[in-house]
């Protein structure tokens, strides 16, 4: 049984959109906008004043109040002699309404101040991402939390919700995510300055089979790319793994232990210093498409979306 109204409604009460009295709607979630309108009407002392404050029409104010009363199944406001008064139900709702809006504001602040969690594969995070991240931080107040690791671990962090955006050397097109090509990074053969190939302008793919080919971190997709581009020739390579990282590979190449194939961006400093020589493969366009990945349906105002937008502005060819 419905509780009776605290007092009879006067003829000057709020015009309702429907003639029926409010009915309980226990499945409805209270609308924060309607709640704000309610508090504004009380604070401004009237509907027209509230409409001016919120920059909406008086009919919109009435609609908001009517809907709120429908959701709560109670009359909240009456109008008497040009002024508004809260009913007992309305008076009881006022502190709760304020708490709702304060909680919503705190929630927004908490989320807005949370760091943007970026996960990047080792080569990208070490050699390519830092200038991009510095540019983003110089123009966006969002704090960032960067995690660098193996490609497979980066994918796992994104899939389990422990990263908001990922940058990887490959992506397996798993559902639920949006991947874009961030940049196309050229691969080069690196040799020590004393190596017989160092004076060459380029190298034939078949010549790689005559040398020890040093491999760094597993799971970067480099060998998969070589197999796709070079076919059966790649099966003749004398691959030597276990170095674990591009840095370790570069030092091994400098020591004369063999040659390697790496992203050109990872050896810029060593080539400039004359510590390594970078050579292209003859007649073969060897490049990786580096991916930037986020969950699908990311809100456009989310920090991850802002980061991706800025990253794509400076994306390479």
XYZ file of C-alpha atoms in Angstrom:
317
model
C 0.000 0.000 0.000
C 1.270 3.454 -0.904
C 2.035 5.905 1.876
C -0.392 8.857 1.801
C 0.934 12.245 0.725
C 2.132 14.374 3.629
C -0.294 17.115 2.658
C -2.772 17.707 -0.162
C -1.434 19.135 -3.395
C -2.390 22.724 -4.105
C -3.586 23.875 -7.496
C -0.279 25.626 -7.943
C 1.778 22.410 -7.751
C 4.127 21.417 -10.543
C 2.361 20.550 -13.791
C 2.920 16.863 -14.444
C 3.580 15.270 -17.785
C 1.060 12.548 -16.981
C -2.096 12.625 -14.933
C -1.275 9.529 -12.901
C 0.459 9.756 -9.540
C 4.074 8.529 -9.339
C 4.413 4.765 -9.296
C 7.353 2.864 -7.845
C 10.066 1.998 -10.354
C 12.445 -0.158 -8.393
C 14.578 -0.988 -11.424
C 15.238 2.643 -12.350
C 18.615 4.178 -11.571
C 18.409 7.725 -10.301
C 19.543 10.214 -12.910
C 22.289 12.541 -11.680
C 21.158 15.291 -14.045
C 17.635 15.134 -12.640
C 19.079 15.143 -9.137
C 21.145 18.232 -9.913
C 18.043 19.925 -11.317
C 16.151 19.149 -8.104
C 18.857 20.733 -5.947
C 19.067 23.742 -8.258
C 15.309 24.337 -8.007
C 15.574 24.222 -4.213
C 18.673 26.404 -4.163
C 17.365 29.025 -6.593
C 13.883 29.035 -5.086
C 11.956 28.419 -8.295
C 11.715 26.759 -11.662
C 12.431 29.769 -13.844
C 15.440 30.722 -11.730
C 16.715 27.149 -11.964
C 16.185 27.190 -15.729
C 18.275 30.354 -15.986
C 20.997 28.867 -13.786
C 21.178 25.631 -15.778
C 20.609 27.363 -19.124
C 17.664 25.175 -20.096
C 13.959 25.816 -20.616
C 11.474 25.775 -17.696
C 9.705 22.854 -19.356
C 12.945 20.870 -19.191
C 13.197 21.619 -15.477
C 9.631 20.390 -14.965
C 10.348 17.256 -16.989
C 13.426 16.473 -14.882
C 11.530 16.887 -11.615
C 8.595 14.828 -12.848
C 10.888 12.003 -13.915
C 12.745 12.085 -10.612
C 9.458 11.860 -8.745
C 8.428 8.932 -10.943
C 11.681 7.146 -10.149
C 11.309 7.756 -6.404
C 7.526 7.261 -6.403
C 7.033 10.362 -4.268
C 6.177 14.036 -4.666
C 9.300 16.041 -3.853
C 8.368 19.676 -4.550
C 5.232 21.811 -4.402
C 4.823 25.384 -5.578
C 2.995 27.807 -3.249
C 2.366 31.456 -3.993
C 5.188 31.643 -6.523
C 7.727 29.890 -4.302
C 8.745 26.237 -4.093
C 8.744 24.077 -1.005
C 9.951 20.561 -0.440
C 7.544 17.934 0.758
C 8.715 15.762 3.660
C 9.930 13.273 1.057
C 11.751 16.050 -0.778
C 13.353 17.365 2.405
C 14.568 13.875 3.258
C 16.014 13.491 -0.232
C 18.005 16.764 -0.199
C 21.051 15.499 1.784
C 21.051 12.257 -0.175
C 20.938 14.172 -3.457
C 23.909 16.276 -2.396
C 25.808 13.151 -1.399
C 25.064 11.583 -4.791
C 26.489 14.540 -6.691
C 29.499 14.770 -4.387
C 30.186 11.057 -4.854
C 29.917 11.435 -8.633
C 32.349 14.360 -8.546
C 34.809 12.407 -6.402
C 34.503 9.432 -8.741
C 35.351 11.582 -11.751
C 38.318 13.091 -9.914
C 39.565 9.679 -8.828
C 39.401 8.286 -12.359
C 40.801 11.468 -13.920
C 43.799 11.414 -11.567
C 44.539 7.724 -12.099
C 47.710 7.200 -14.158
C 47.530 6.201 -17.807
C 48.964 2.684 -17.848
C 51.118 2.164 -20.932
C 52.675 -1.213 -21.713
C 55.357 -1.313 -24.392
C 57.504 -4.061 -25.839
C 61.175 -3.813 -24.952
C 62.492 -2.344 -28.196
C 59.646 0.138 -28.552
C 59.765 1.227 -24.923
C 63.543 1.576 -24.917
C 64.295 3.098 -28.307
C 61.137 4.640 -29.792
C 58.541 5.585 -27.206
C 60.378 7.999 -24.939
C 60.207 11.104 -27.211
C 56.543 10.369 -27.933
C 55.777 10.018 -24.238
C 57.646 13.218 -23.376
C 55.657 15.113 -26.010
C 52.386 13.759 -24.627
C 53.274 14.663 -21.044
C 54.293 18.173 -22.081
C 50.813 18.803 -23.473
C 48.577 16.669 -21.240
C 48.452 16.756 -17.421
C 47.561 13.072 -17.184
C 50.081 11.099 -15.078
C 51.528 8.043 -16.794
C 52.781 4.659 -15.651
C 55.045 2.970 -18.208
C 55.748 -0.762 -18.126
C 58.308 -2.251 -20.534
C 58.648 -5.969 -21.192
C 58.425 -8.808 -23.670
C 55.796 -8.623 -26.414
C 53.830 -11.584 -25.081
C 53.772 -10.086 -21.585
C 52.569 -6.763 -22.994
C 49.684 -8.504 -24.750
C 48.796 -10.306 -21.528
C 48.754 -7.081 -19.507
C 46.391 -5.501 -22.012
C 44.129 -8.551 -22.152
C 43.842 -8.764 -18.352
C 43.070 -5.072 -17.896
C 46.452 -4.189 -16.393
C 47.261 -1.766 -19.215
C 45.166 0.915 -20.897
C 47.190 1.035 -24.103
C 49.900 -1.193 -25.566
C 52.630 -0.698 -28.150
C 53.929 -3.892 -29.729
C 56.000 -5.281 -32.586
C 53.089 -7.580 -33.515
C 49.456 -8.120 -32.640
C 47.454 -11.328 -32.857
C 44.118 -9.657 -33.697
C 42.341 -11.062 -30.649
C 38.740 -9.798 -30.311
C 37.765 -6.891 -28.102
C 40.613 -4.587 -29.062
C 41.399 -1.938 -31.656
C 44.868 -2.010 -33.241
C 46.391 0.640 -35.488
C 49.740 0.767 -37.250
C 51.691 3.337 -35.273
C 54.774 3.383 -37.497
C 56.612 1.275 -40.030
C 60.132 0.603 -38.806
C 62.868 -0.499 -41.192
C 64.997 -3.534 -40.312
C 68.724 -3.567 -41.063
C 71.593 -6.010 -40.847
C 74.212 -4.914 -38.312
C 77.858 -5.936 -38.364
C 81.003 -4.856 -36.560
C 83.157 -2.248 -38.357
C 85.864 -4.926 -38.805
C 83.468 -7.409 -40.441
C 84.068 -8.171 -44.161
C 80.531 -6.970 -44.937
C 81.132 -3.567 -43.317
C 82.424 -1.987 -46.528
C 79.446 -3.185 -48.548
C 76.482 -1.019 -49.557
C 74.007 -3.888 -49.158
C 73.814 -7.621 -48.517
C 72.240 -10.449 -50.474
C 69.757 -12.428 -48.394
C 71.541 -15.688 -49.238
C 74.753 -14.337 -47.712
C 73.134 -14.299 -44.289
C 73.267 -18.096 -44.303
C 77.071 -17.979 -44.276
C 77.169 -16.119 -40.967
C 76.039 -16.630 -37.386
C 72.749 -14.744 -37.029
C 72.392 -13.543 -33.459
C 68.902 -13.319 -31.992
C 67.795 -11.239 -29.026
C 64.491 -11.268 -27.201
C 62.177 -14.078 -28.223
C 58.669 -13.328 -29.414
C 59.407 -10.077 -31.243
C 58.180 -11.420 -34.574
C 61.467 -10.821 -36.410
C 61.988 -14.441 -37.455
C 58.356 -14.719 -38.531
C 58.878 -11.680 -40.744
C 62.107 -13.096 -42.192
C 60.380 -16.358 -43.074
C 57.575 -14.468 -44.793
C 59.946 -12.232 -46.759
C 62.822 -14.615 -47.506
C 61.065 -17.949 -47.790
C 63.301 -21.020 -47.891
C 66.465 -18.961 -47.500
C 65.528 -18.247 -43.888
C 65.642 -21.969 -43.148
C 69.396 -21.972 -43.874
C 70.248 -19.374 -41.232
C 72.684 -20.337 -38.469
C 70.582 -18.769 -35.738
C 72.198 -18.233 -32.355
C 69.730 -17.250 -29.646
C 69.796 -16.694 -25.932
C 70.929 -13.084 -25.849
C 67.630 -11.913 -24.399
C 67.686 -8.301 -25.550
C 68.709 -6.032 -28.397
C 71.342 -4.402 -26.178
C 72.996 -7.773 -25.589
C 72.871 -8.547 -29.302
C 74.496 -5.229 -30.214
C 77.371 -5.863 -27.822
C 77.859 -9.378 -29.190
C 77.936 -8.066 -32.764
C 80.462 -5.394 -31.787
C 82.592 -8.158 -30.271
C 82.608 -9.973 -33.618
C 80.432 -12.929 -32.633
C 78.237 -12.625 -35.714
C 75.678 -10.344 -37.306
C 72.060 -9.598 -36.520
C 68.898 -8.063 -37.932
C 67.358 -5.303 -35.833
C 65.142 -2.256 -36.173
C 67.149 0.656 -37.542
C 66.017 2.901 -34.689
C 67.738 0.660 -32.153
C 71.242 1.277 -33.542
C 71.166 4.980 -34.406
C 73.679 5.918 -31.707
C 76.070 3.032 -32.399
C 76.086 3.678 -36.152
C 76.706 7.393 -35.589
C 79.589 6.552 -33.240
C 81.135 4.104 -35.716
C 80.628 1.162 -33.364
C 78.319 -0.707 -35.737
C 77.555 -0.692 -39.457
C 73.931 -0.981 -40.624
C 73.215 -2.472 -44.042
C 69.999 -3.116 -45.997
C 69.117 -6.393 -47.669
C 69.301 -6.103 -51.449
C 65.926 -5.764 -53.211
C 63.963 -6.654 -50.071
C 61.741 -4.225 -48.194
C 62.232 -5.475 -44.666
C 60.154 -3.510 -42.160
C 57.924 -4.070 -39.148
C 54.535 -2.485 -38.675
C 54.496 -1.472 -35.023
C 51.050 -1.532 -33.450
C 49.303 0.638 -30.889
C 46.379 -1.175 -29.265
C 43.512 -0.196 -26.964
C 40.287 -1.849 -25.855
C 37.348 -1.388 -28.220
C 34.814 1.377 -27.590
C 37.280 3.525 -25.671
C 35.654 6.870 -24.711
C 37.162 9.678 -26.780
C 37.967 11.682 -23.644
C 39.809 8.794 -21.954
C 43.542 9.376 -21.351
C 44.382 6.325 -23.485
C 42.380 7.764 -26.388
C 44.147 11.110 -26.027
C 47.521 9.381 -26.002
C 46.694 7.347 -29.108
C 45.447 10.439 -30.930
C 48.678 12.287 -30.218
C 50.809 9.266 -31.079
C 49.065 8.871 -34.424
C 49.593 12.565 -35.208
C 53.315 11.909 -35.192
C 53.112 8.437 -36.713
C 55.770 7.572 -39.197
C 55.127 6.498 -42.793
